Amino acid sequence: MRKFLSALVILVVSSSAFAGHHKMGDHKDIVDTAASNPMFSTLVAAVKAGGLVDTLKGDGPFTVFAPTNDAFAALPAGTLEMLLKPENKDTLVQILTYHVVAGKVAAKDVVSLSSATTVEGSDVTVDAGMGKVKINNANVVKADVMAENGVIHVIDAVLLPADVAAAL
């Protein structure tokens, strides 16, 4: 879980740092975009532990709600370590895929949604009121970090499917 969160955080930070600084020759996929930013190190580690690197390097397109390292650090003590254990890989994958929506959903499209179905199969709620966008209880702190195979929206909390949240 923490690896996933770290990886997601790295993805978000990398996107923020490089947003607006892309050159015509830059072609980074979602994983490379996240890995290039230390803010997403936990997310990238989680993606690796979950065996999702090849999937997220695929054609997509994907929309990733990427938690920062700080978002992962805010999980209850021991949660991330527990999720990164090999015996908890299925739960880690469930959490990580709950952060991914099939297709490229840019900020201009997100604001018109009330929910979105994740790759995990459950819906996340979208609240675009008062000039801010929330995905469940997470704030989107940076939107539209573009990657070759999709888009990353940086969030300040880890999203947990209801059954996982109840078990933690």
Short mmCIF file of C-alpha atoms in Angstrom, two decimals:
data_model
loop_
_atom_site.label_atom_id
_atom_site.label_comp_id
_atom_site.label_asym_id
_atom_site.label_seq_id
_atom_site.Cartn_x
_atom_site.Cartn_y
_atom_site.Cartn_z
CA MET A 1 0.00 0.00 0.00
CA ARG A 2 2.77 2.41 0.92
CA LYS A 3 4.74 1.47 -2.14
CA PHE A 4 1.70 2.13 -4.23
CA LEU A 5 1.14 5.37 -2.46
CA SER A 6 4.77 6.32 -2.81
CA ALA A 7 4.68 5.48 -6.47
CA LEU A 8 1.53 7.48 -6.90
CA VAL A 9 3.07 10.38 -5.02
CA ILE A 10 6.16 10.25 -7.20
CA LEU A 11 3.93 10.28 -10.22
CA VAL A 12 2.08 13.33 -8.99
CA VAL A 13 5.19 15.28 -8.03
CA SER A 14 6.96 14.43 -11.23
CA SER A 15 4.01 15.63 -13.17
CA SER A 16 3.86 18.90 -11.26
CA ALA A 17 7.55 19.58 -11.68
CA PHE A 18 7.48 19.00 -15.39
CA ALA A 19 4.09 20.41 -16.26
CA GLY A 20 4.52 23.11 -18.83
CA HIS A 21 8.13 22.15 -19.46
CA HIS A 22 7.60 19.44 -22.04
CA LYS A 23 9.62 19.53 -25.21
CA MET A 24 8.46 18.12 -28.48
CA GLY A 25 10.74 15.10 -28.03
CA ASP A 26 9.54 14.19 -24.53
CA HIS A 27 7.57 10.95 -24.57
CA LYS A 28 7.17 9.61 -21.05
CA ASP A 29 4.49 7.15 -20.11
CA ILE A 30 2.65 7.34 -16.80
CA VAL A 31 5.20 5.22 -14.93
CA ASP A 32 8.21 7.15 -16.26
CA THR A 33 6.51 10.46 -15.53
CA ALA A 34 5.88 9.42 -11.93
CA ALA A 35 9.32 7.86 -11.50
CA SER A 36 11.02 11.06 -12.63
CA ASN A 37 9.62 12.90 -9.60
CA PRO A 38 10.76 11.98 -6.05
CA MET A 39 7.35 13.05 -4.73
CA PHE A 40 5.95 9.80 -6.14
CA SER A 41 8.60 7.38 -4.92
CA THR A 42 6.14 5.56 -2.67
CA LEU A 43 3.59 5.24 -5.47
CA VAL A 44 6.21 3.95 -7.88
CA ALA A 45 7.41 1.41 -5.30
CA ALA A 46 3.83 0.24 -4.79
CA VAL A 47 3.24 -0.06 -8.53
CA LYS A 48 6.39 -2.20 -8.77
CA ALA A 49 5.37 -4.35 -5.77
CA GLY A 50 1.93 -4.83 -7.30
CA GLY A 51 3.36 -5.92 -10.63
CA LEU A 52 1.55 -3.13 -12.48
CA VAL A 53 4.50 -1.45 -14.21
CA ASP A 54 3.96 -3.14 -17.59
CA THR A 55 0.23 -2.42 -17.47
CA LEU A 56 0.73 1.28 -16.75
CA LYS A 57 3.41 1.48 -19.44
CA GLY A 58 0.89 0.05 -21.92
CA ASP A 59 -1.01 1.91 -24.60
CA GLY A 60 -3.82 3.04 -22.32
CA PRO A 61 -5.00 5.65 -22.25
CA PHE A 62 -5.27 5.85 -18.46
CA THR A 63 -6.28 8.49 -15.98
CA VAL A 64 -4.38 8.10 -12.70
CA PHE A 65 -5.32 9.84 -9.47
CA ALA A 66 -1.82 9.81 -8.01
CA PRO A 67 -1.29 10.20 -4.27
CA THR A 68 1.90 11.88 -3.12
CA ASN A 69 4.41 10.46 -0.66
CA ASP A 70 2.79 12.63 2.02
CA ALA A 71 -0.58 11.03 1.23
CA PHE A 72 0.89 7.58 1.80
CA ALA A 73 2.59 8.75 4.99
CA ALA A 74 -0.81 9.84 6.32
CA LEU A 75 -2.12 6.27 6.28
CA PRO A 76 -2.41 4.59 9.69
CA ALA A 77 0.94 3.43 11.09
CA GLY A 78 2.11 0.15 9.58
CA THR A 79 -0.46 0.15 6.77
CA LEU A 80 1.97 0.79 3.94
CA GLU A 81 4.47 -1.77 5.19
CA MET A 82 1.69 -4.34 5.50
CA LEU A 83 0.44 -3.69 1.98
CA LEU A 84 3.90 -4.04 0.47
CA LYS A 85 4.31 -7.59 1.80
CA PRO A 86 4.06 -10.23 -0.94
CA GLU A 87 1.16 -11.97 0.82
CA ASN A 88 -0.90 -8.75 0.53
CA LYS A 89 -0.29 -8.20 -3.19
CA ASP A 90 -3.96 -8.71 -4.11
CA THR A 91 -5.06 -5.98 -1.69
CA LEU A 92 -2.30 -3.67 -2.94
CA VAL A 93 -3.38 -4.20 -6.55
CA GLN A 94 -7.00 -3.54 -5.55
CA ILE A 95 -6.00 -0.22 -3.97
CA LEU A 96 -3.77 0.81 -6.86
CA THR A 97 -6.33 -0.01 -9.55
CA TYR A 98 -8.88 2.01 -7.54
CA HIS A 99 -6.76 5.04 -8.49
CA VAL A 100 -7.01 4.37 -12.24
CA VAL A 101 -9.82 5.14 -14.68
CA ALA A 102 -9.75 3.77 -18.22
CA GLY A 103 -9.43 6.51 -20.80
CA LYS A 104 -7.94 9.97 -20.70
CA VAL A 105 -10.09 12.20 -18.48
CA ALA A 106 -8.71 15.74 -18.47
CA ALA A 107 -9.62 18.28 -15.79
CA LYS A 108 -12.14 19.96 -18.07
CA ASP A 109 -13.97 16.61 -18.28
CA VAL A 110 -13.60 15.64 -14.62
CA VAL A 111 -15.49 18.71 -13.43
CA SER A 112 -18.63 17.57 -15.26
CA LEU A 113 -18.65 14.16 -13.57
CA SER A 114 -20.28 13.11 -10.31
CA SER A 115 -18.57 9.71 -10.30
CA ALA A 116 -16.16 7.59 -12.32
CA THR A 117 -15.72 3.83 -12.54
CA THR A 118 -12.19 2.70 -11.70
CA VAL A 119 -10.23 -0.18 -13.20
CA GLU A 120 -10.76 -1.91 -9.83
CA GLY A 121 -14.49 -1.95 -10.63
CA SER A 122 -15.83 0.41 -7.99
CA ASP A 123 -16.84 4.02 -8.48
CA VAL A 124 -15.11 7.06 -7.00
CA THR A 125 -17.14 10.18 -6.32
CA VAL A 126 -16.20 13.43 -8.00
CA ASP A 127 -17.07 16.77 -6.41
CA ALA A 128 -16.12 19.84 -8.41
CA GLY A 129 -17.78 22.45 -6.23
CA MET A 130 -16.43 25.82 -5.15
CA GLY A 131 -13.51 25.82 -7.56
CA LYS A 132 -11.93 22.69 -6.09
CA VAL A 133 -12.05 19.10 -7.25
CA LYS A 134 -12.26 16.19 -4.83
CA ILE A 135 -12.06 12.52 -5.64
CA ASN A 136 -13.78 10.81 -2.71
CA ASN A 137 -12.10 12.66 0.18
CA ALA A 138 -8.88 13.51 -1.66
CA ASN A 139 -8.21 16.97 -3.05
CA VAL A 140 -6.80 17.26 -6.57
CA VAL A 141 -3.75 19.45 -5.96
CA LYS A 142 -2.41 19.38 -9.54
CA ALA A 143 -4.43 18.44 -12.59
CA ASP A 144 -3.55 17.47 -16.13
CA VAL A 145 -0.02 16.17 -15.83
CA MET A 146 0.13 14.75 -19.32
CA ALA A 147 1.87 11.50 -20.21
CA GLU A 148 2.21 9.72 -23.51
CA ASN A 149 -0.42 7.14 -22.50
CA GLY A 150 -2.76 9.19 -20.34
CA VAL A 151 -3.06 11.87 -17.71
CA ILE A 152 -2.19 12.15 -14.03
CA HIS A 153 -4.11 14.16 -11.47
CA VAL A 154 -2.14 14.57 -8.22
CA ILE A 155 -4.15 13.98 -5.04
CA ASP A 156 -3.41 14.56 -1.36
CA ALA A 157 -4.83 11.31 0.06
CA VAL A 158 -4.78 7.62 -0.77
CA LEU A 159 -8.10 6.36 -2.12
CA LEU A 160 -9.33 3.16 -0.48
CA PRO A 161 -12.12 0.94 -1.79
CA ALA A 162 -14.87 0.59 0.84
CA ASP A 163 -14.09 -3.04 1.69
CA VAL A 164 -10.38 -2.32 2.14
CA ALA A 165 -11.05 0.79 4.24
CA ALA A 166 -13.34 -1.24 6.50
CA ALA A 167 -10.63 -3.89 6.98
CA LEU A 168 -7.85 -1.46 7.90
#
